[in-house]
Amino acid sequence: MNLCGCHAPKDEQQHFFAMDTVMTLRLIDASPEDFKACQEKVKELEQKFSVTLPESEISALNRAGSATLSADGAAVVEAGLTVSEQTEGAFCLSLYPAGRLWGFSGEEMRVPSAQELEAVRPLIGDEAITLSEKEITLPKGGAIDLGGIAKGYTADLLDLLLEERQVEHFFLSLGGNVQVGGGNPDGSPWRVGIADPDGGEAVGVLEIADGAVVTSGGYQRNFEQDGTLYHHILDPETLAPAKSGLKSATAVGLSGTLADALSTAFFVMGEERALDYCARYDAECILITEDDRVVVSPGLKEQFTLLNPQYRYEK
Ligand code: ADP
Ligand code: MG
């Protein structure tokens, strides 16, 4: 109890490394068991989804070409296939044979030759994946990678878990994937910073009580060769790092799974296609362009405030 006789909320954070990134759990009035349950859920999902753990169900699927997935595996693949269809292939689960050549999943990072990329092209395209309930079959030689969607699905399951455990207010950050719930205990919304792709002060802040704010950008994982920067989000059309005129793309919505897949897709699609998508499917985005403009979809304008004067924002 504090002086006014009211209860001051207990506000605690834990950081840990999982899914190849740093995760932060900030929980209000939670117990050590609540934190532990969240970390265990993340580890459990990592064991299923990782392409770098040979015993994961996705690694087993990629080796065998077909598998019976867990309920989580089937749910995340199904969500990915839907986004793939709705984004006309900008989001693509089956890019892994190309991703492996570029070395973005733990292999050595390098620029593959045009011949190497052409050789894997027939394996890429999600239409050739069949999923029926939990039974999945890939085209011969094909392989999938959940790197663009798995953290969002994980965030959704943590959101559910915290609700079950009656942790009302939380702010989770799973390496670029923010998932918040219940607003700030003082009754105001949470304030989520939108990172500066150039590494400076946050570009701006988004006020949101519940939901997911997920950012994808070429600045997150990349390497330089002969003066050119190569990053980890591939354009399925070229099989090379996407060049769509954006420094980053943020997707906002209630579902972490959807926001994660869409942030990757929007980064590939660029400003015009991403805004068209948002208008058509009632989605929301914040795009940062290479010429330092901030473009915010109509439904978010009241919630977004620009902070960094390097960027221009016309409301
Ligand atoms: P991060 O995981 O770094 O937060 P993203 O959510 O954008 O960023 O996911 C990028 C990852 O998704 C890549 O490392 C790769 O595993 C995979 N990926 C790359 N390009 C695509 C794409 N066009 N569609 C779907 N997944 C992709
Ligand atoms: Mg993503």
Coordinates of C-alpha atoms and ligand atoms in Angstrom, one line a residue:
M1 CA 0.0 0.0 0.0
N2 CA 1.2 3.5 -0.7
L3 CA 0.2 6.8 1.1
C4 CA -3.1 7.1 -0.7
G5 CA -4.1 3.7 0.6
C6 CA -4.1 2.2 -2.9
H7 CA -2.0 -0.6 -4.2
A8 CA 1.1 0.3 -6.2
P9 CA 1.5 -2.1 -9.0
K10 CA 4.5 -4.4 -9.0
D11 CA 6.2 -3.8 -12.3
E12 CA 8.9 -6.3 -13.2
Q13 CA 10.9 -7.3 -16.3
Q14 CA 12.9 -10.4 -17.4
H15 CA 15.2 -10.7 -20.3
F16 CA 16.3 -13.9 -21.9
F17 CA 17.6 -15.2 -25.2
A18 CA 15.4 -17.4 -27.4
M19 CA 14.5 -17.8 -31.1
D20 CA 17.8 -16.2 -32.0
T21 CA 16.9 -12.9 -30.3
V22 CA 16.6 -11.1 -27.0
M23 CA 13.2 -11.3 -25.5
T24 CA 11.8 -9.0 -22.7
L25 CA 8.8 -9.8 -20.6
R26 CA 7.4 -6.9 -18.6
L27 CA 4.5 -8.1 -16.4
I28 CA 2.5 -6.1 -13.9
D29 CA 1.5 -7.8 -10.6
A30 CA 2.8 -11.1 -11.8
S31 CA 4.3 -14.0 -9.8
P32 CA 7.7 -15.7 -10.5
E33 CA 5.6 -18.7 -11.8
D34 CA 3.9 -16.4 -14.4
F35 CA 7.4 -15.4 -15.8
K36 CA 8.5 -19.0 -15.7
A37 CA 5.4 -20.2 -17.6
C38 CA 6.0 -17.6 -20.3
Q39 CA 9.6 -18.6 -20.7
E40 CA 8.7 -22.3 -20.9
K41 CA 6.1 -21.6 -23.5
V42 CA 8.7 -19.8 -25.7
K43 CA 11.1 -22.7 -25.3
E44 CA 8.5 -25.2 -26.2
L45 CA 7.5 -23.4 -29.4
E46 CA 11.2 -22.9 -30.3
Q47 CA 11.7 -26.6 -30.1
K48 CA 8.9 -27.1 -32.6
F49 CA 9.5 -24.3 -35.0
S50 CA 13.3 -23.8 -35.3
V51 CA 15.0 -24.7 -38.6
T52 CA 18.4 -24.7 -36.8
L53 CA 17.4 -27.4 -34.3
P54 CA 17.6 -30.7 -36.2
E55 CA 15.0 -32.3 -33.9
S56 CA 12.3 -29.7 -34.4
E57 CA 9.2 -30.7 -36.3
I58 CA 10.0 -28.2 -39.1
S59 CA 13.5 -29.7 -39.6
A60 CA 11.9 -33.2 -39.7
L61 CA 9.4 -32.0 -42.2
N62 CA 12.1 -30.4 -44.4
R63 CA 14.1 -33.6 -44.4
A64 CA 11.1 -35.9 -45.1
G65 CA 9.0 -33.7 -47.4
S66 CA 5.9 -34.5 -45.5
A67 CA 4.8 -34.7 -41.8
T68 CA 2.0 -34.7 -39.3
L69 CA 2.4 -31.4 -37.5
S70 CA 1.5 -30.5 -34.0
A71 CA -1.6 -28.3 -33.5
D72 CA 0.8 -25.3 -33.1
G73 CA 2.7 -26.2 -36.3
A74 CA -0.4 -26.6 -38.3
A75 CA -1.9 -23.3 -37.0
V76 CA 1.2 -21.3 -37.8
V77 CA 1.6 -22.8 -41.3
E78 CA -2.1 -22.3 -42.1
A79 CA -1.8 -18.6 -41.1
G80 CA 1.3 -18.2 -43.2
L81 CA -0.3 -19.8 -46.2
T82 CA -3.3 -17.4 -45.9
V83 CA -1.0 -14.3 -45.7
S84 CA 1.0 -15.7 -48.6
E85 CA -2.2 -15.9 -50.7
Q86 CA -3.5 -12.5 -49.6
T87 CA -0.2 -10.7 -50.3
E88 CA 0.2 -12.4 -53.7
G89 CA 3.3 -14.3 -52.6
A90 CA 5.2 -11.4 -50.9
F91 CA 5.1 -13.4 -47.7
C92 CA 6.4 -16.9 -48.6
L93 CA 7.0 -19.8 -46.3
S94 CA 8.9 -21.9 -48.9
L95 CA 11.8 -19.4 -49.5
Y96 CA 14.1 -21.5 -47.2
P97 CA 16.1 -23.1 -50.1
A98 CA 17.0 -19.6 -51.2
G99 CA 17.5 -18.3 -47.6
R100 CA 20.0 -21.1 -47.0
L101 CA 22.0 -20.0 -50.0
W102 CA 22.3 -16.5 -48.6
G103 CA 23.2 -17.9 -45.2
F104 CA 20.7 -16.1 -43.1
S105 CA 19.7 -19.1 -40.9
G106 CA 23.0 -19.8 -39.2
E107 CA 25.1 -20.7 -42.3
E108 CA 27.9 -18.5 -43.5
M109 CA 26.4 -15.3 -45.0
R110 CA 27.4 -14.8 -48.7
V111 CA 26.1 -13.7 -52.1
P112 CA 25.0 -16.8 -54.0
S113 CA 25.4 -16.9 -57.8
A114 CA 22.5 -16.3 -60.2
Q115 CA 22.8 -20.0 -61.2
E116 CA 22.5 -21.2 -57.6
L117 CA 19.4 -19.1 -57.1
E118 CA 17.8 -20.3 -60.4
A119 CA 18.4 -23.9 -59.4
V120 CA 16.2 -23.5 -56.3
R121 CA 13.5 -21.4 -58.0
P122 CA 11.2 -24.3 -58.9
L123 CA 11.0 -25.1 -55.2
I124 CA 9.7 -21.7 -54.2
G125 CA 6.0 -20.8 -54.2
D126 CA 3.6 -21.6 -51.4
E127 CA 0.8 -22.8 -53.8
A128 CA 2.7 -26.1 -54.0
I129 CA 2.4 -26.8 -50.3
T130 CA -0.6 -28.9 -49.3
L131 CA -1.9 -28.7 -45.7
S132 CA -5.0 -30.7 -44.7
E133 CA -5.7 -30.6 -40.9
K134 CA -2.2 -31.4 -39.6
E135 CA -0.9 -33.3 -42.6
I136 CA 1.5 -31.3 -44.7
T137 CA 3.4 -32.1 -47.9
L138 CA 6.0 -30.0 -49.5
P139 CA 7.1 -30.1 -53.2
K140 CA 10.0 -32.5 -53.7
G141 CA 13.2 -30.9 -52.5
G142 CA 11.3 -28.0 -51.0
A143 CA 11.7 -26.6 -47.4
I144 CA 9.9 -24.1 -45.2
D145 CA 11.1 -21.6 -42.7
L146 CA 8.8 -20.0 -40.1
G147 CA 11.2 -17.1 -39.3
G148 CA 8.8 -14.5 -40.6
I149 CA 5.8 -15.6 -38.5
A150 CA 6.9 -17.8 -35.5
K151 CA 7.6 -15.0 -33.0
G152 CA 4.2 -13.5 -33.7
Y153 CA 2.5 -16.8 -33.1
T154 CA 4.5 -17.2 -29.9
A155 CA 3.4 -13.7 -28.8
D156 CA -0.2 -14.7 -29.3
L157 CA 0.2 -17.8 -27.1
L158 CA 1.8 -15.7 -24.4
D159 CA -1.0 -13.2 -24.6
L160 CA -3.5 -16.1 -24.1
L161 CA -1.4 -17.7 -21.3
L162 CA -1.2 -14.4 -19.4
E163 CA -5.0 -14.0 -19.7
E164 CA -5.5 -17.5 -18.3
R165 CA -3.1 -16.7 -15.4
Q166 CA -4.9 -13.4 -14.8
V167 CA -2.0 -11.1 -15.5
E168 CA -3.9 -8.2 -16.8
H169 CA -1.2 -5.7 -17.8
F170 CA 1.8 -6.7 -19.9
F171 CA 4.3 -5.5 -22.4
L172 CA 6.2 -8.2 -24.3
S173 CA 9.0 -7.6 -26.7
L174 CA 10.2 -10.7 -28.6
G175 CA 13.0 -9.1 -30.6
G176 CA 11.1 -6.6 -32.8
N177 CA 7.7 -8.1 -32.0
V178 CA 5.9 -6.2 -29.4
Q179 CA 2.7 -7.6 -27.9
V180 CA 0.8 -5.6 -25.2
G181 CA -2.2 -6.2 -23.1
G182 CA -4.5 -4.3 -20.7
G183 CA -3.0 -0.9 -21.2
N184 CA -0.7 0.7 -18.6
P185 CA -2.0 0.1 -15.0
D186 CA -2.5 3.9 -14.6
G187 CA -5.3 3.6 -17.2
S188 CA -3.4 5.1 -20.1
P189 CA -2.5 3.0 -23.2
W190 CA 1.0 1.5 -23.6
R191 CA 3.4 3.6 -25.6
V192 CA 5.3 1.5 -28.1
G193 CA 8.4 3.1 -29.7
I194 CA 9.0 2.6 -33.5
A195 CA 12.7 2.0 -33.8
D196 CA 14.8 4.2 -36.0
P197 CA 16.2 1.9 -38.8
D198 CA 19.3 4.1 -38.8
G199 CA 19.9 3.4 -35.1
G200 CA 19.0 6.9 -33.6
E201 CA 16.2 8.0 -31.3
A202 CA 12.8 6.3 -31.8
V203 CA 11.1 7.6 -35.0
G204 CA 7.8 7.9 -33.1
V205 CA 5.5 6.4 -30.6
L206 CA 2.3 4.5 -31.0
E207 CA -0.3 4.4 -28.2
I208 CA -2.1 1.1 -28.0
A209 CA -3.7 -0.8 -25.1
D210 CA -4.0 -4.3 -26.6
G211 CA -2.4 -5.9 -29.6
A212 CA 0.7 -6.5 -31.6
V213 CA 3.2 -4.0 -33.1
V214 CA 5.7 -5.8 -35.3
T215 CA 8.5 -4.3 -37.3
S216 CA 10.6 -5.8 -40.1
G217 CA 13.5 -4.1 -41.6
G218 CA 16.7 -4.7 -43.6
Y219 CA 18.7 -3.2 -40.7
Q220 CA 18.0 -6.1 -38.4
R221 CA 20.2 -8.9 -39.9
N222 CA 22.5 -8.2 -42.7
F223 CA 26.1 -8.4 -44.1
E224 CA 28.2 -6.2 -46.3
Q225 CA 30.1 -7.4 -49.4
D226 CA 32.0 -5.2 -51.8
G227 CA 30.3 -2.1 -50.4
T228 CA 26.7 -3.5 -50.7
L229 CA 24.5 -4.3 -47.8
Y230 CA 22.5 -7.5 -48.0
H231 CA 19.7 -8.2 -45.6
H232 CA 17.6 -11.1 -44.6
I233 CA 14.1 -10.3 -46.0
L234 CA 14.0 -11.8 -49.5
D235 CA 11.7 -10.8 -52.3
P236 CA 10.2 -14.1 -53.6
E237 CA 10.2 -12.7 -57.1
T238 CA 14.0 -12.0 -57.3
L239 CA 15.1 -14.4 -54.5
A240 CA 17.4 -11.5 -53.4
P241 CA 17.0 -9.0 -50.5
A242 CA 13.9 -7.0 -51.0
K243 CA 14.4 -3.5 -52.4
S244 CA 11.0 -1.8 -52.2
G245 CA 12.0 1.7 -51.1
L246 CA 11.4 1.1 -47.4
K247 CA 13.8 1.2 -44.4
S248 CA 11.2 -0.6 -42.3
A249 CA 7.6 -1.7 -42.2
T250 CA 5.5 -2.1 -39.0
A251 CA 2.2 -3.9 -38.9
V252 CA -0.3 -3.3 -36.1
G253 CA -3.3 -5.4 -35.2
L254 CA -4.8 -7.7 -32.6
S255 CA -3.1 -10.9 -33.8
G256 CA 0.6 -11.2 -33.3
T257 CA 0.8 -13.9 -35.9
L258 CA -0.9 -11.8 -38.6
A259 CA 1.1 -8.7 -37.7
D260 CA 4.4 -10.6 -37.9
A261 CA 3.7 -12.1 -41.3
L262 CA 2.4 -8.8 -42.6
S263 CA 5.4 -6.8 -41.4
T264 CA 7.6 -9.0 -43.5
A265 CA 5.2 -8.9 -46.4
F266 CA 4.8 -5.1 -46.3
F267 CA 8.6 -4.7 -46.3
V268 CA 8.7 -6.7 -49.5
M269 CA 5.6 -5.0 -51.1
G270 CA 6.7 -1.3 -50.5
E271 CA 4.5 1.7 -49.8
E272 CA 1.9 1.5 -52.5
R273 CA 1.1 -2.2 -52.3
A274 CA 1.2 -2.2 -48.5
L275 CA -1.3 0.7 -48.3
D276 CA -3.5 -1.0 -50.8
Y277 CA -3.4 -4.1 -48.8
C278 CA -4.3 -2.2 -45.6
A279 CA -7.3 -0.5 -47.3
R280 CA -8.5 -3.8 -48.7
Y281 CA -8.1 -6.1 -45.6
D282 CA -8.6 -3.5 -42.9
A283 CA -5.0 -3.8 -41.7
E284 CA -2.8 -1.1 -40.2
C285 CA 0.8 -0.1 -40.9
I286 CA 3.6 2.4 -40.3
L287 CA 6.1 2.6 -43.1
I288 CA 9.5 4.3 -43.0
T289 CA 10.7 5.1 -46.5
E290 CA 14.2 5.4 -47.8
D291 CA 13.7 9.1 -48.2
D292 CA 12.8 9.4 -44.5
R293 CA 9.1 9.8 -44.7
V294 CA 6.8 8.2 -42.2
V295 CA 3.6 6.8 -43.8
V296 CA 0.9 5.8 -41.4
S297 CA -2.3 4.0 -42.5
P298 CA -5.5 6.0 -41.8
G299 CA -6.7 3.9 -38.8
L300 CA -3.5 4.7 -36.8
K301 CA -3.1 8.4 -37.3
E302 CA -4.7 9.4 -34.0
Q303 CA -2.4 7.0 -32.1
F304 CA 0.9 7.9 -33.7
T305 CA 3.2 10.8 -32.7
L306 CA 6.5 11.6 -34.5
L307 CA 9.5 12.1 -32.2
N308 CA 12.6 12.1 -34.4
P309 CA 13.1 15.2 -36.5
Q310 CA 15.2 13.3 -39.1
Y311 CA 11.8 12.0 -40.4
R312 CA 8.9 13.8 -42.1
Y313 CA 5.4 12.9 -41.2
E314 CA 2.3 14.5 -42.7
K315 CA -0.7 13.5 -40.7
Ligands
ADP1 P1 12.7 -10.8 -37.8 O1 12.4 -12.2 -37.7 O2 14.1 -10.4 -38.0 O3 12.1 -10.0 -36.7 P2 10.8 -10.9 -40.0 O4 9.6 -11.2 -39.2 O5 10.6 -9.9 -41.1 O6 12.0 -10.3 -39.1 O7 11.3 -12.3 -40.6 C1 12.5 -12.4 -41.4 C2 12.7 -13.9 -41.5 O8 11.6 -14.5 -42.2 C3 14.0 -14.2 -42.3 O9 15.1 -14.4 -41.4 C4 13.6 -15.5 -43.0 O10 13.7 -16.6 -42.0 C5 12.1 -15.3 -43.3 N1 11.8 -14.6 -44.5 C6 12.7 -13.9 -45.3 N2 12.0 -13.3 -46.4 C7 10.7 -13.8 -46.2 C8 9.5 -13.6 -47.0 N3 9.5 -12.8 -48.1 N4 8.4 -14.2 -46.6 C9 8.4 -14.9 -45.5 N5 9.4 -15.2 -44.7 C10 10.6 -14.6 -45.1
MG2 MG 7.7 -11.0 -39.7

